[in-house]
Structure formats: structure tokens, C-alpha cells
XYZ file of C-alpha atoms in Angstrom:
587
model
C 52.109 -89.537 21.509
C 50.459 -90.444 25.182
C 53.727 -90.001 26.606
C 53.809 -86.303 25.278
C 50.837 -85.105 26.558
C 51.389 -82.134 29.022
C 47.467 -80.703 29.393
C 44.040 -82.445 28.985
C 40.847 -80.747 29.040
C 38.004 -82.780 28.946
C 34.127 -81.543 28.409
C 34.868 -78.141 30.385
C 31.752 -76.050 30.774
C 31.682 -72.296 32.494
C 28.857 -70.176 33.035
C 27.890 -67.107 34.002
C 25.345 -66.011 35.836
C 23.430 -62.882 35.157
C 20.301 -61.208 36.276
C 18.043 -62.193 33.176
C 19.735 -65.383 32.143
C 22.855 -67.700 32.546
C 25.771 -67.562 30.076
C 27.545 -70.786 28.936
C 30.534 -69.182 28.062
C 32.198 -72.503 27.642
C 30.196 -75.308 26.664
C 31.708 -78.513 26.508
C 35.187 -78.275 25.318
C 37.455 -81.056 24.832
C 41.454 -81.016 23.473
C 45.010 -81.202 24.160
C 48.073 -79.343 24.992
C 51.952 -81.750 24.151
C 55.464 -80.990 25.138
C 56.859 -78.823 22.985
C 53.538 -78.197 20.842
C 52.050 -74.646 20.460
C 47.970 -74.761 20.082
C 46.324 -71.665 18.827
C 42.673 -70.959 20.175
C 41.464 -68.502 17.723
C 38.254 -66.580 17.853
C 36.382 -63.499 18.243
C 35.278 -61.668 21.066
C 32.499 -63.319 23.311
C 33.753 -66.753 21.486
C 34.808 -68.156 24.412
C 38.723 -68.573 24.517
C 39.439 -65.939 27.103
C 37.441 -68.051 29.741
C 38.373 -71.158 28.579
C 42.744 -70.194 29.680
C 40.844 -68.503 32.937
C 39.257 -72.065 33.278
C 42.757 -73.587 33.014
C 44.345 -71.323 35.794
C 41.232 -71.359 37.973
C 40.848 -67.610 37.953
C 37.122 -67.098 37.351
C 35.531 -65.046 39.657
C 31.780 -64.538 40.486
C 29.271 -64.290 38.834
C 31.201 -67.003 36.726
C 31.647 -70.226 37.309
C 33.483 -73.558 35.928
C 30.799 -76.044 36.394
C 31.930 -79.385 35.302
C 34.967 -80.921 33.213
C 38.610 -82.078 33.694
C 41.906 -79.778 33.515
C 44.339 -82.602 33.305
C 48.004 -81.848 34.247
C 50.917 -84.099 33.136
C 53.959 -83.617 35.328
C 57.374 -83.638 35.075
C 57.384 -86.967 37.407
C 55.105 -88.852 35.550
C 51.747 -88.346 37.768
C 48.675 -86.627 36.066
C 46.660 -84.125 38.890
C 43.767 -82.752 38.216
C 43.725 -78.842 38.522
C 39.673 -78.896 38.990
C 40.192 -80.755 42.456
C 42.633 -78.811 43.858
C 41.249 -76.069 46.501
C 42.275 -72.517 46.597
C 45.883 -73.131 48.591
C 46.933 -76.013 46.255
C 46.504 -74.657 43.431
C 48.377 -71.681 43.919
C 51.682 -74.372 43.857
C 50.950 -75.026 40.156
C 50.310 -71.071 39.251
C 52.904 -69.519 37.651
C 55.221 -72.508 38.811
C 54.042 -75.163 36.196
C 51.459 -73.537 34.432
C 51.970 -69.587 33.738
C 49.522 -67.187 32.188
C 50.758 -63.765 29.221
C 47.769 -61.345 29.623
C 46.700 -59.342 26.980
C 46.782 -56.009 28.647
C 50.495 -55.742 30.237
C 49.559 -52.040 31.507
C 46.925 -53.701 33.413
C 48.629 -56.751 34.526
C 51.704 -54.858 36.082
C 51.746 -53.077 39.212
C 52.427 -49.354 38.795
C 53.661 -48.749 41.969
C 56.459 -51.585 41.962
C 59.575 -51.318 39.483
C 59.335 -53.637 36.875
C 62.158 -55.745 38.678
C 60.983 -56.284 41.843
C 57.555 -57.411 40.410
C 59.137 -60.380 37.987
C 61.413 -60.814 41.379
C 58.957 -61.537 43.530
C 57.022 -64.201 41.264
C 60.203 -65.777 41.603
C 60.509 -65.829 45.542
C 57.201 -66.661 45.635
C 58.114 -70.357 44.037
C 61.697 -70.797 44.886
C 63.563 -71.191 47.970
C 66.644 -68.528 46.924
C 67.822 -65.336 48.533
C 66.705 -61.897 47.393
C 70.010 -61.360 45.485
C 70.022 -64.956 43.547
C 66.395 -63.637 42.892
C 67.912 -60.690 41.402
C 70.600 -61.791 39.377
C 68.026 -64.072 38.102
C 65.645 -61.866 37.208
C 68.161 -59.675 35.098
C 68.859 -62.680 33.350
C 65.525 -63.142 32.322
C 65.238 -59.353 31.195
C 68.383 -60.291 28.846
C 66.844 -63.560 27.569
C 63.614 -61.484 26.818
C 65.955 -58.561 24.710
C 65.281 -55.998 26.825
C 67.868 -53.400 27.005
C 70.141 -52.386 29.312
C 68.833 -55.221 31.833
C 70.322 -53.641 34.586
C 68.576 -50.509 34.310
C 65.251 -51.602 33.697
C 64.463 -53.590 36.443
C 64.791 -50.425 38.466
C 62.112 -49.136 35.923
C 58.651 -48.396 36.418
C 55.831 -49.996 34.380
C 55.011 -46.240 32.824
C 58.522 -45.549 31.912
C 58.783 -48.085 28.797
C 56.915 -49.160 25.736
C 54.013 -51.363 25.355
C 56.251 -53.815 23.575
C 58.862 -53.364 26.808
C 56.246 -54.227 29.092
C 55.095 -57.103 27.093
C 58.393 -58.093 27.455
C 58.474 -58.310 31.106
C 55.455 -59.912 31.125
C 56.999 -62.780 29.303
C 59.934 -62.915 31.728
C 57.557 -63.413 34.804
C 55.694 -66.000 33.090
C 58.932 -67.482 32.547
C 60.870 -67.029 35.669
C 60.374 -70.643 37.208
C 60.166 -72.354 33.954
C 56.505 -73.681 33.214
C 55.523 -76.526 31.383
C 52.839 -74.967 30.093
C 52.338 -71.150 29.087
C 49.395 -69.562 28.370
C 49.492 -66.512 25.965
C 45.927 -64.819 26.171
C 46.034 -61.667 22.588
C 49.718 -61.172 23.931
C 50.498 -59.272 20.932
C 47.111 -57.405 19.734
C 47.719 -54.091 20.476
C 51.579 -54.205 19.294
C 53.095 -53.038 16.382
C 53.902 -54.955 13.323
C 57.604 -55.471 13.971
C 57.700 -55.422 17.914
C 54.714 -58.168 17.260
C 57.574 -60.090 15.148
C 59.999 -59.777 17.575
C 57.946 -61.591 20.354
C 56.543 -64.244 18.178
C 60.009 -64.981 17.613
C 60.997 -64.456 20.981
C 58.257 -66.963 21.839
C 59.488 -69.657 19.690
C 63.017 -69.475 21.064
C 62.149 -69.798 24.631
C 59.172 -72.704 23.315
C 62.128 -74.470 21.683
C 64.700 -74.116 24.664
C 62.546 -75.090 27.154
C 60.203 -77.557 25.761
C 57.634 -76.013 27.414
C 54.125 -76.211 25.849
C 52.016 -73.076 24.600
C 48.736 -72.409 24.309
C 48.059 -69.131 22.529
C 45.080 -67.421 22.097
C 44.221 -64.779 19.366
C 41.778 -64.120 17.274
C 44.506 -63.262 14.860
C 45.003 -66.222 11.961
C 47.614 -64.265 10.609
C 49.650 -64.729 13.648
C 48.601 -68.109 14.625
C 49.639 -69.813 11.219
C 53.175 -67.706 11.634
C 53.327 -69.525 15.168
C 50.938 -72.391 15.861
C 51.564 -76.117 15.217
C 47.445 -76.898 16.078
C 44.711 -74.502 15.945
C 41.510 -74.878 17.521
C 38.323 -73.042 16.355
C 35.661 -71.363 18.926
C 32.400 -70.151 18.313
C 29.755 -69.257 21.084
C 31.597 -71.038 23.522
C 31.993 -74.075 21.541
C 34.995 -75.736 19.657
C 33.583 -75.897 15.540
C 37.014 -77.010 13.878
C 40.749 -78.560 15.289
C 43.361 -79.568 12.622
C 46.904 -78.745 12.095
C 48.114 -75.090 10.716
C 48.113 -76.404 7.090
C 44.309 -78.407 7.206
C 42.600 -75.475 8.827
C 44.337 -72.359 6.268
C 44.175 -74.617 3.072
C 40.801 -76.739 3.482
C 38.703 -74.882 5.992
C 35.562 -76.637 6.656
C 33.519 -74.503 9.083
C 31.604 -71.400 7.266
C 32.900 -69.338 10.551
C 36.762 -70.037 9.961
C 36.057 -69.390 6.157
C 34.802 -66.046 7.481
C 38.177 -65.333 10.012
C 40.296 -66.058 6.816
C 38.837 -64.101 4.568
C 37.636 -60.675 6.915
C 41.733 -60.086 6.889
C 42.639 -57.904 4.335
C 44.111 -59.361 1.821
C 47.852 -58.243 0.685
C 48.394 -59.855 -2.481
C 44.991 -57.931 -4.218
C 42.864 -54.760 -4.214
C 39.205 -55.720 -3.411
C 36.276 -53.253 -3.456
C 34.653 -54.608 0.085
C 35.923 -57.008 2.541
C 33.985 -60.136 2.568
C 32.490 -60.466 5.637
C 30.803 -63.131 8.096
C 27.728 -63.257 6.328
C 29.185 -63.610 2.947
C 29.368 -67.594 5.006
C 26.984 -67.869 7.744
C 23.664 -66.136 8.934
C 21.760 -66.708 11.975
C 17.887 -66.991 11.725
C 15.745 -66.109 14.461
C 16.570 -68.076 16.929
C 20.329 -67.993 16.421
C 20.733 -71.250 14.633
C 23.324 -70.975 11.886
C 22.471 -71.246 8.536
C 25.902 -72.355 6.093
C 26.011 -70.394 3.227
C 27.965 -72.877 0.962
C 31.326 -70.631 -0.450
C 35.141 -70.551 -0.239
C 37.672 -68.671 0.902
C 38.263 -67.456 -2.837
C 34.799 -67.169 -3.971
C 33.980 -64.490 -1.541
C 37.259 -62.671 -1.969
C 37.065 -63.424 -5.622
C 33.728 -61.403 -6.228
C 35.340 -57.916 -5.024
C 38.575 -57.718 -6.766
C 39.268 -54.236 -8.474
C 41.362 -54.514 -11.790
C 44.654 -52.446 -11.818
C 42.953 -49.998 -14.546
C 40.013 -49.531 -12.160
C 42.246 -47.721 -9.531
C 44.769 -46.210 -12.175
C 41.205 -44.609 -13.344
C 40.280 -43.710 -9.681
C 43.464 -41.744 -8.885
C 43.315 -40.038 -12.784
C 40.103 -38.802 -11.612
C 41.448 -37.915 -8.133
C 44.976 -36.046 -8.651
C 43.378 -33.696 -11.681
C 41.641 -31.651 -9.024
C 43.198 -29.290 -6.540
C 44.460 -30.576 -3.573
C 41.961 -29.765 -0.126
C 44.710 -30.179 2.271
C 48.349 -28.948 2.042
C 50.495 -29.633 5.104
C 53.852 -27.498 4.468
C 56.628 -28.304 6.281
C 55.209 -29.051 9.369
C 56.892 -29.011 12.786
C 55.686 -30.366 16.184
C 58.346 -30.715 18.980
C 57.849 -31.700 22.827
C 60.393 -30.201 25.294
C 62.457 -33.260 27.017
C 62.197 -32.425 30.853
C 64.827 -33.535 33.785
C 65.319 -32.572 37.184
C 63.916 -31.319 40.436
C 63.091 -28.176 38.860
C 62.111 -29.605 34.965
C 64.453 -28.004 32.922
C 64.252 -28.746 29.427
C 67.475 -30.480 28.532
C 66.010 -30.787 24.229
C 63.605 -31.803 21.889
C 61.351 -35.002 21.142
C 60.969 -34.630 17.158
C 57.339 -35.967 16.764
C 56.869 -34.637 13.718
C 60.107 -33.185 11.846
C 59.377 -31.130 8.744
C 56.706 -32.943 7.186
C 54.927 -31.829 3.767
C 52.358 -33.228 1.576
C 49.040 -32.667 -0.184
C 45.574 -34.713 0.608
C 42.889 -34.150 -2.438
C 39.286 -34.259 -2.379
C 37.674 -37.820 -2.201
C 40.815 -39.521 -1.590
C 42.128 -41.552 1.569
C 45.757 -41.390 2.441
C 47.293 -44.016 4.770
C 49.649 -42.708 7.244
C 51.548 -46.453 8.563
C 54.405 -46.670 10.728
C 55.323 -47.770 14.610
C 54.543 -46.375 17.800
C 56.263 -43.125 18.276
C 56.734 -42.832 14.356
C 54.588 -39.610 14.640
C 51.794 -40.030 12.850
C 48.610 -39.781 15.814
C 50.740 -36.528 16.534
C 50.737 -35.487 12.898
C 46.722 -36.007 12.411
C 46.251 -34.387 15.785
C 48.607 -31.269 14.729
C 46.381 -30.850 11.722
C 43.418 -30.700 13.577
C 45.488 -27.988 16.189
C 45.218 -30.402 19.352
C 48.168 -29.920 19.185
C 49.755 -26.714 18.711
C 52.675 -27.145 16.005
C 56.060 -25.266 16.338
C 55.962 -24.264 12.704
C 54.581 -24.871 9.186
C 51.723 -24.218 7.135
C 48.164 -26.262 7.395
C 46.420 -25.154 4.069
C 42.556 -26.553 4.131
C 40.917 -25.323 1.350
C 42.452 -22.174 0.986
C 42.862 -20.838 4.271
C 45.986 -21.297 6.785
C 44.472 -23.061 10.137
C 47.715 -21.997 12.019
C 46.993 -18.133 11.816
C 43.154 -18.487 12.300
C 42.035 -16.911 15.718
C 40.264 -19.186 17.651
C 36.885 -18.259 17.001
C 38.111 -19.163 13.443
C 39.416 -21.981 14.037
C 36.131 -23.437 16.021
C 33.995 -22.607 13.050
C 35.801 -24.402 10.281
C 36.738 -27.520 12.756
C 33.218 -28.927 12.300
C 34.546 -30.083 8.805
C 37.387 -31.332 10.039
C 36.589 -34.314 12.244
C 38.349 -37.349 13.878
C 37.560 -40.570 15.139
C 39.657 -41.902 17.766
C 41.664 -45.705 18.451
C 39.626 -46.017 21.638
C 35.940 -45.628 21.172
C 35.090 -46.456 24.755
C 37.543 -43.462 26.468
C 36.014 -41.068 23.557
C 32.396 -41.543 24.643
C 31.057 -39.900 27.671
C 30.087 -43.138 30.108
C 27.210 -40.373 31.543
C 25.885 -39.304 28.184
C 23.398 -41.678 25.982
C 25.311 -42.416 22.498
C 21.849 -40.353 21.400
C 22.570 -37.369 23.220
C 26.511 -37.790 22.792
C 25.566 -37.657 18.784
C 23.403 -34.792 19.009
C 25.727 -32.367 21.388
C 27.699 -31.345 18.624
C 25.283 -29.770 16.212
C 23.733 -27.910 18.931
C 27.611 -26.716 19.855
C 27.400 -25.315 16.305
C 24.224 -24.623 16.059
C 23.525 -26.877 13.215
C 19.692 -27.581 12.008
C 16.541 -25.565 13.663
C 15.780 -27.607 16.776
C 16.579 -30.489 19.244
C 13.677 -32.031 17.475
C 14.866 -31.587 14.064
C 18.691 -32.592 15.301
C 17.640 -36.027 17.000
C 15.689 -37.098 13.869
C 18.915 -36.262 12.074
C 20.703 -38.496 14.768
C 17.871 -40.887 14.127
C 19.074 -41.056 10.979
C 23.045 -41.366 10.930
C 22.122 -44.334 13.534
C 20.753 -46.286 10.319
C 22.937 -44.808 8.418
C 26.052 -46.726 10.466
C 24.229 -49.727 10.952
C 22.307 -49.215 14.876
C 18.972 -49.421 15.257
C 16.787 -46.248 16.109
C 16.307 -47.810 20.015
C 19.730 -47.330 20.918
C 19.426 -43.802 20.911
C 18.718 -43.761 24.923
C 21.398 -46.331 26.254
C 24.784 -45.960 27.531
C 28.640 -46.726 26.352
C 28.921 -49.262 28.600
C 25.948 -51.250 27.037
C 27.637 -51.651 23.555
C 30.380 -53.813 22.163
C 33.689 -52.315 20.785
C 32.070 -52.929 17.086
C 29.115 -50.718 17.775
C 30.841 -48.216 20.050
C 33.294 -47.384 17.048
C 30.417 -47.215 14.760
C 28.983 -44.308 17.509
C 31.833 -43.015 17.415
C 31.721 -42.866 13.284
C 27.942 -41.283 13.921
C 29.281 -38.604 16.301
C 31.535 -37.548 13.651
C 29.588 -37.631 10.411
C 26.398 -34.825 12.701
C 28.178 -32.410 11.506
C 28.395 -33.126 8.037
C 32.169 -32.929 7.508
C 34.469 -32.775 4.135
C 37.822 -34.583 5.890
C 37.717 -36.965 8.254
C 41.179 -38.341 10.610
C 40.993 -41.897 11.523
C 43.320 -42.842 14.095
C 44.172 -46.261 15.030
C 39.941 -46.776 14.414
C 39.980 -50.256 13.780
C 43.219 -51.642 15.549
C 41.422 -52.856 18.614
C 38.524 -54.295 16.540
C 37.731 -58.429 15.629
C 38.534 -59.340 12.067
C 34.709 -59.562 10.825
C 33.665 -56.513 13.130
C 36.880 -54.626 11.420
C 35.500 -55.706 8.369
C 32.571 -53.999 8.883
C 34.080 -50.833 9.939
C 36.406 -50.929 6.939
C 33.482 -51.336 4.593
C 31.215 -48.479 5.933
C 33.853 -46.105 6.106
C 34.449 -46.678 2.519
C 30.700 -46.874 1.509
C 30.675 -43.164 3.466
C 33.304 -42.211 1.279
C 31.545 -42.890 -1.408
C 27.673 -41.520 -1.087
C 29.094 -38.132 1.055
C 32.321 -37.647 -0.608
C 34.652 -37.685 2.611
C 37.698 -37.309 2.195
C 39.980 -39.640 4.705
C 43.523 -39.612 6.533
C 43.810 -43.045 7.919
C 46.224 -43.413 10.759
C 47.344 -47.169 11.176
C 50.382 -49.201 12.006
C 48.910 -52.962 9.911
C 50.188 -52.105 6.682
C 47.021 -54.664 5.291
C 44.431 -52.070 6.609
C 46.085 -48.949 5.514
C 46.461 -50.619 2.004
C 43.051 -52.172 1.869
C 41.984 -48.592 2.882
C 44.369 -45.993 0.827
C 44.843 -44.627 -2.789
C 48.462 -42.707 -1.203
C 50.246 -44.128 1.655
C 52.689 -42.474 3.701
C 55.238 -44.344 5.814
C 56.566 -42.515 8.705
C 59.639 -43.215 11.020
C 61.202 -40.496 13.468
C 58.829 -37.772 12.967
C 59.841 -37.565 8.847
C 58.462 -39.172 5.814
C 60.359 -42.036 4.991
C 58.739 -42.951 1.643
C 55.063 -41.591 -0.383
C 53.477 -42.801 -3.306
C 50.886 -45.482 -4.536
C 49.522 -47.812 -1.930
C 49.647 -51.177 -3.763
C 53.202 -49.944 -5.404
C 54.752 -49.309 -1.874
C 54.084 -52.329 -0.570
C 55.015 -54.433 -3.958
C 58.207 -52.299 -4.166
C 59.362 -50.571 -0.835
C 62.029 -48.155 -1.594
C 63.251 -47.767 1.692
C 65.006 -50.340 4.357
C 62.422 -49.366 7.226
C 59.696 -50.105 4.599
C 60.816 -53.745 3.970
C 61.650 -54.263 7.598
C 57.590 -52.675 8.169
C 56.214 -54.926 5.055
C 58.424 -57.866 6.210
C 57.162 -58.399 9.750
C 53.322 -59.210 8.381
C 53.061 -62.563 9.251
C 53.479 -64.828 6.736
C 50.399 -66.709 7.632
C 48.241 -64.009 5.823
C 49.466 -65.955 2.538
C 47.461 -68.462 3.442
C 43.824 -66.299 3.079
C 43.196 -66.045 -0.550
């Protein structure tokens, strides 16, 4: 197995250095990387695996700093060099030549102003003594290997002009363009749709397999690890808590922190009541020691699974009542633009005649891919956007023909809560101040005094203590922003809530978290929920109904649990069918 071995990293520590204190953001990690092997590195956010493939590629930047260890580097010739003793200029050989780097944000990690060609192009002149059109042809190549279509075409294409999956796409073709031995994949696929995520897994495989190339792939995904991985390694706090291969770690997981990653995920096979969570397995004392709380996998999801009579008895109770939202064959086109001049040449469909009814206490999944229509459709309801046609009936009254004074009035119980919490919150506003502007836009209680105990309140209420009432956005993890976020929206006491993408961006135990306070709302104030998701596990976790969209129409309605267990339609199965299969492995 020596003979294999392609990457070593022995005891690597990085810190960070901060005003109050320095961060060991990697402390001490040891493992391997073989030919042909994929390792997943799964963990949350903060656990350390971001830094550690930063470490690898010597990118960290100040205040951070890799202070001791060995990046070992097995070569196609046979010598070993270390990448920790190589200065700025040598190392630059090895980057993107033998050891490449996927980043999680492609929008980020692409230069707008260059076509999406000449930016994979120039990685490759960079590395390789060929002309500009040998760089070319190669480079189209590359955009066929990857499935992108029409190669020709799109590497005259801007990074704006195609799809988050398109771009990911390109990302993988510059990280592939002089053939690495090692790749690094840092979340490549988090913020991608179910299917599109399939088809670069896949993708990834392939080009693993053709190559021979190693992988190291970071997520904090299981899911998607145990479709792809060979190895997994564990991180916690900067530290490595459990290594095994795919089937040790998913069947016999022995750290109370994995147990917790397994079971936070939704399971698909079961209805449960709450998500277990992280400390259903650990808890930290006061001075952040972990304390085991000795429990499996099944025990914890075991204790909150709701009985098939339980929900029949839910929804008996729910669909006797009359419904509090009717959408009637609703219409919402956007004008397709061309020319000097912008004359519209036709219609995008976004939402194409769609009609049904939400009732009072109940959530209704609305699941399908990017550019289905379904953050259109919750944001027509709420008249962001202005619809071409249809009906909007909430509780009796038509919110298309209400005057805007209206309109303004009966929005404050209507309220939604946004995929990005971070771009939602005002970076100038304390989250105190940001919860209490709305009731004073509606006037709501008899004073600013009155209105921040109230916000005083729905901080405990979401889980935040009463002190972080006077600090910023900035100062807050994605967890608490979204539960801000929640706050903001419950001040003004609404009946229907639209959650859009709320969790997608979230950890599996923070998600958790989310999940199970939304619900618990549900419960003691009565909401009534729209959940806008494309991971078919949350949606179902989440809904009584689900709706599957696709093209701006309804492709299939009906029970949540009987949707997924018997998909009518072919873009259902394709949708239910590109879960990874790893999930199996949870409960």
C-alpha cells in the first residue's frame, strides 16, 4: 500500500491569530490521501476541514497561519517533496499542476469579467508550454468531458450567463485541465440541486476512475460522502475524532459527534416528530469539555417516530376546515429581452397556471430544481412579484385587487423568511433594532419600550439570549442569523409564514435545530407554513402536502410520505432518485 500513497499529512497545526486570543483551527492532524482513493473530510462549520485543504495548497493568508506539520507529496517519478518547504515561487509549480483545488462558491471563484473559456484557458498556459489555439481546443475538450453543452459556445460565455451547476462545471474542468494527482473538492456541491448534485458526483467518479487521480472531498454532507467516498475522516474543533472506511463509520459509528451528523439528516424511510439533534449525543460543560451521552444512531431516531395513524389523524383534523389560502390559476411570466434596443422576443413561464389550496395549521412543501418556479411562486403570493393573472384568495379576500394601502395592512400576516439570512439583515442595523422596525412600521404594541420587551421576548423564544439584542449581523453564525431572521418574522404575529430555501445553506445539527423550532412554532402559535425547498428529505420531514414543481406547473400533489413512497410522475422518480443513497445508511 506504501507504493500507493499520493499525499501525507503529518501532525499539521494552523492558527489564527485574533485580537483576544489565538485560534487552533487545525490541531494536530495526521492521514493519508492513495492513488485512485477518494477521502471524505466531513464536518461542520468552524470544524476545521476548510483550513486543513487551504493548509494543503498553502493558501492561508494573515492573520492565519500553518505553524508546524508535514504536507507530503508523492510524485509521479517516485520522489516525495514536501509542500511545507517550498517558498512562495515553488510552490506555485505544484498548484493546479499536481495538486488542484474545487471551491465551494464557483460565483466567487470565477472571474466575472473573463469568459468562462479564457479563464479555464489560461490555467492551462499557465502550466503548459502549448500555443493559445492547442490551449483552446483543449479547453473545449474539457468543457465536453465535464457535459457542458454546446462546448463551443460556452467558453465564449460569461460566468453570469449559466447555472450554478454550469459554473460548477467549469470549475471542475480548470481543476482538471493539466491533470492533477490530487484534487481537492472543498462543499463542491452544497448549494446544488438534488439531481445536478448527482450528476457531478458522478461526473467526479468518472474523471477519479480515468485518471487515477486521488480526491480529497470535503463536506459536511454524509449523505454524499457515503454515495462517493472510499475513507472518511471525522473533524471536530480542529481535530480528527474518527477515520474508517465508508461502511465502519455509517454502520458502527463510535464518536457521539458522528452519531450526531448521521442522525441530524432527515430521515427518508420514517416520519419522526423532532430531529434528533447534537445533544441527544454530546454536551459540553463549562469549560467545553465533551461529555458522551451513551446512545445510537437508532435510539435517538427511534424515540420520535410518529405512527402512520398519528398523521392520518393530523391531516383528518386539518382538511375538515376551510382552506386559508387559495391560489387560482396563477400566472407569473418574465419578458425574454434581445438586442441593442431590448425587445421582447417571448416569455419565461415561471409560474404557468398554478392552483391549489393551503389550510390552516398545515405546512405544504413546494420541492423541485432551480428554475422549477417555486421562490417565484411564494414570492407572487406575497405580490413581490406582480403576477400576470390569477386569483390569491387569503382568507376571504383577493390580494391581487387590493390597493396598496390594502395590501400593506394585511401583509403583516403574511411573512417570509428568506434562503440567505445574512443578505436579508441590514449589516448597519442591530438584529434588536432590525426585529423591532417592523412593528413600529405597523404600528404594533404602545411603545418602543413595550415593542423591545416583546423583541426581548421572541429572542428566547428562538433560542438567543436577551444580550444579543445590541450586536450586529456580522457577529453571528449562519445558525443564529436564520434564527433572527425567524424572530424578525414572527414581531408581527403572523397566521402564514413562506420559507424559502431557509435551511439549505445550514449544517446538519444547526438545520436540525431550525427544522425543530419552526415546527415547535407551528405548534404553540398555530402558523401555518409554505416551505420552499429543493432536498426532498427536508420538505418531507417538514410537510403534511407536498407539491413538486417543474417548468413553472405542478407536476404532481398529494401526501408527503405517499409521494415520495410512490412518485407518480417520471420527474418525481428522477427528483426522489438522485438522494444519495448514503442516507440509507442513517437509521
Amino acid at each position: 500500500m506504501t507504493n500507493n500513497l499520493l499525499l501525507e499529512i503529518k501532525n499539521l497545526v494552523t492558527e489564527f491569530q485574533t485580537e483576544e486570543e489565538t485560534v487552533t483551527a487545525v490541531n494536530s492532524i495526521s492521514f493519508s490521501l492513495n492513488r485512485g482513493e477518494i477521502v471524505g473530510v466531513v464536518g461542520e462549520s468552524g470544524s476545521g476541514k476548510s483550513v486543513t485543504s487551504l493548509s494543503v495548497m498553502k493558501l492561508i493568508s494573515k492573520p492565519g497561519k500553518i505553524v508546524s506539520g508535514e504536507i507530503l507529496l508523492h510524485k509521479r517519478d517516485g520522489g516525495v517533496v514536501d509542500l511545507m518547504k517550498l517558498n512562495e515561487q515553488e510552490i506555485r509549480h505544484f498548484r493546479g499542476n499536481e495538486v488542484a483545488m474545487i471551491f465551494q462558491e464557483p460565483m466567487t471563484s470565477l472571474n466575472p469579467v473573463f469568459t468562462c473559456g479564457n479563464q479555464v484557458m489560461e490555467a492551462i498556459l499557465v502550466h503548459q508550454k502549448i500555443s493559445k489555439a492547442d490551449a483552446k481546443r483543449k479547453t473545449i475538450a474539457l468543457f465536453e468531458k465535464v457535459q457542458l453543452p454546446d462546448p463551443e459556445r460556452m467558453f465564449d460565455t460569461y460566468p453570469h450567463q449559466i447555472s450554478g451547476g454550469q459554473k460548477q462545471r467549469v470549475m471542475i474542468a480548470m481543476a482538471m485541465s493539466c491533470s492533477p494527482s490530487v484534487l481537492i473538492a472543498d462543499e463542491p456541491t452544497t448549494a446544488l440541486d438534488v439531481t445536478v448534485q448527482a450528476t457531478i458526483l458522478n461526473l467526479m467518479k468518472d474523471l477519479q476512475k480515468e485518471t487515477g487521480m486521488g480526491i480529497l472531498f470535503i463536506s459536511h454532507d454524509l449523505g454524499v460522502i457515503a454515495e462517493l467516498a472510499d475513507k472518511v475522516v471525522v473533524m471536530y474543533k480542529g481535530k480528527i475524532v474518527e477515520e474508517g472506511s465508508v461502511a465502519e463509520i455509517f454502520t458502527n459509528p463510535k464518536h457521539p459527534y458522528t452519531k450526531g451528523l448521521l442522525a441530524c439528516r432527515p430521515p427518508l424511510d420514517k416520519r419522526l416528530r423532532v430531529l434528533p439533534t447534537m445533544n441527544d449525543f454530546m454536551i459540553e460543560d463549562k469549560d467545553g469539555a465533551m461529555q458522551e451521552i451513551k446512545k445510537s444512531v437508532d435510539d435517538a431516531v427511534g424515540q420520535f417516530v410518529i405512527t402512520r395513524e398519528e398523521t392520518q389523524q393530523r391531516h383528518e383534523e386539518l382538511y375538515k376546515q376551510q382552506p386559508i389560502l387559495s391560489v387560482k390559476n396563477l400566472k407569473a411570466y418574465f419578458p425574454i429581452r434581445k438586442g441593442i434596443f431590448g425587445g421582447r422576443t417571448g416569455w419565461t413561464k415561471a409560474v404557468d397556471d398554478v392552483s391549489f389550496d393551503v389550510y390552516p395549521g398545515e405546512t405544504l412543501g413546494l420541492v423541485g430544481e432551480s428554475g422549477c418556479g417555486k421562490t417565484t411562486l411564494g414570492r407572487t403570493i406575497l405580490r413581490l412579484i406582480e403576477p400576470i393573472s390569477g386569483e390569491i384568495i387569503f382568507q376571504g379576500k383577493n390580494l391581487i385587487e387590493l390597493p396598496p394601502n390594502e395590501l400593506r395592512a394585511i401583509r403583516k400576516h403574511i411573512q417570509i423568511i428568506f434562503q440567505d439570512p445574512y443578505s436579508s439583515l441590514n449589516p448597519r442595523i442591530t438584529i434588536g433594532n432590525a426585529i423591532l422596525e417592523p412593528m413600529q412600521v405597523h404600528r404594533l404594541h404602545q411603545n418602543d419600550k413595550t415593542r423591545k420587551e416583546k423583541v426581548m421576548e421572541l429572542l428566547s423564544k428562538v433560542s438567543l439570549p436577551a444580550s444579543f439584542y445590541n450586536r450586529y449581523p456580522h457577529e453571528f453564525s449562519g445558525g443564529q442569523r436564520q434564527r433572527v431572521c425567524i424572530a424578525r418574522a414572527l414581531a408581527l404575529e403572523p397566521k402564514f409564514i413562506i420559507c424559502d430555501e431557509s435551511v439549505s445553506a445550514l449544517d446538519v445539527s444547526i438545520q436540525a435545530q431550525v427544522l425543530n423550532l419552526l415546527n415547535q412554532l407551528r405548534k404553540d402559535f398555530g402558523f401555518t407554513y409554505i416551505f420552499i425547498s429543493h432536498d426532498l428529505s427536508v420538505v418531507k420531514f417538514m410537510s403534511d402536502r407536498m407539491i413538486v414543481m417543474n417548468k413553472g406547473k405542478i407536476e404532481e400533489a398529494g401526501d408527503a410520505d405517499e409521494i415520495y413512497n410512490n412518485p407518480k410522475t417520471e420527474y418525481t422518480k428522477k427528483l426522489i432518485s438522485a438522494i444519495p443513497q448514503g442516507l440509507k445508511f442513517e437509521v
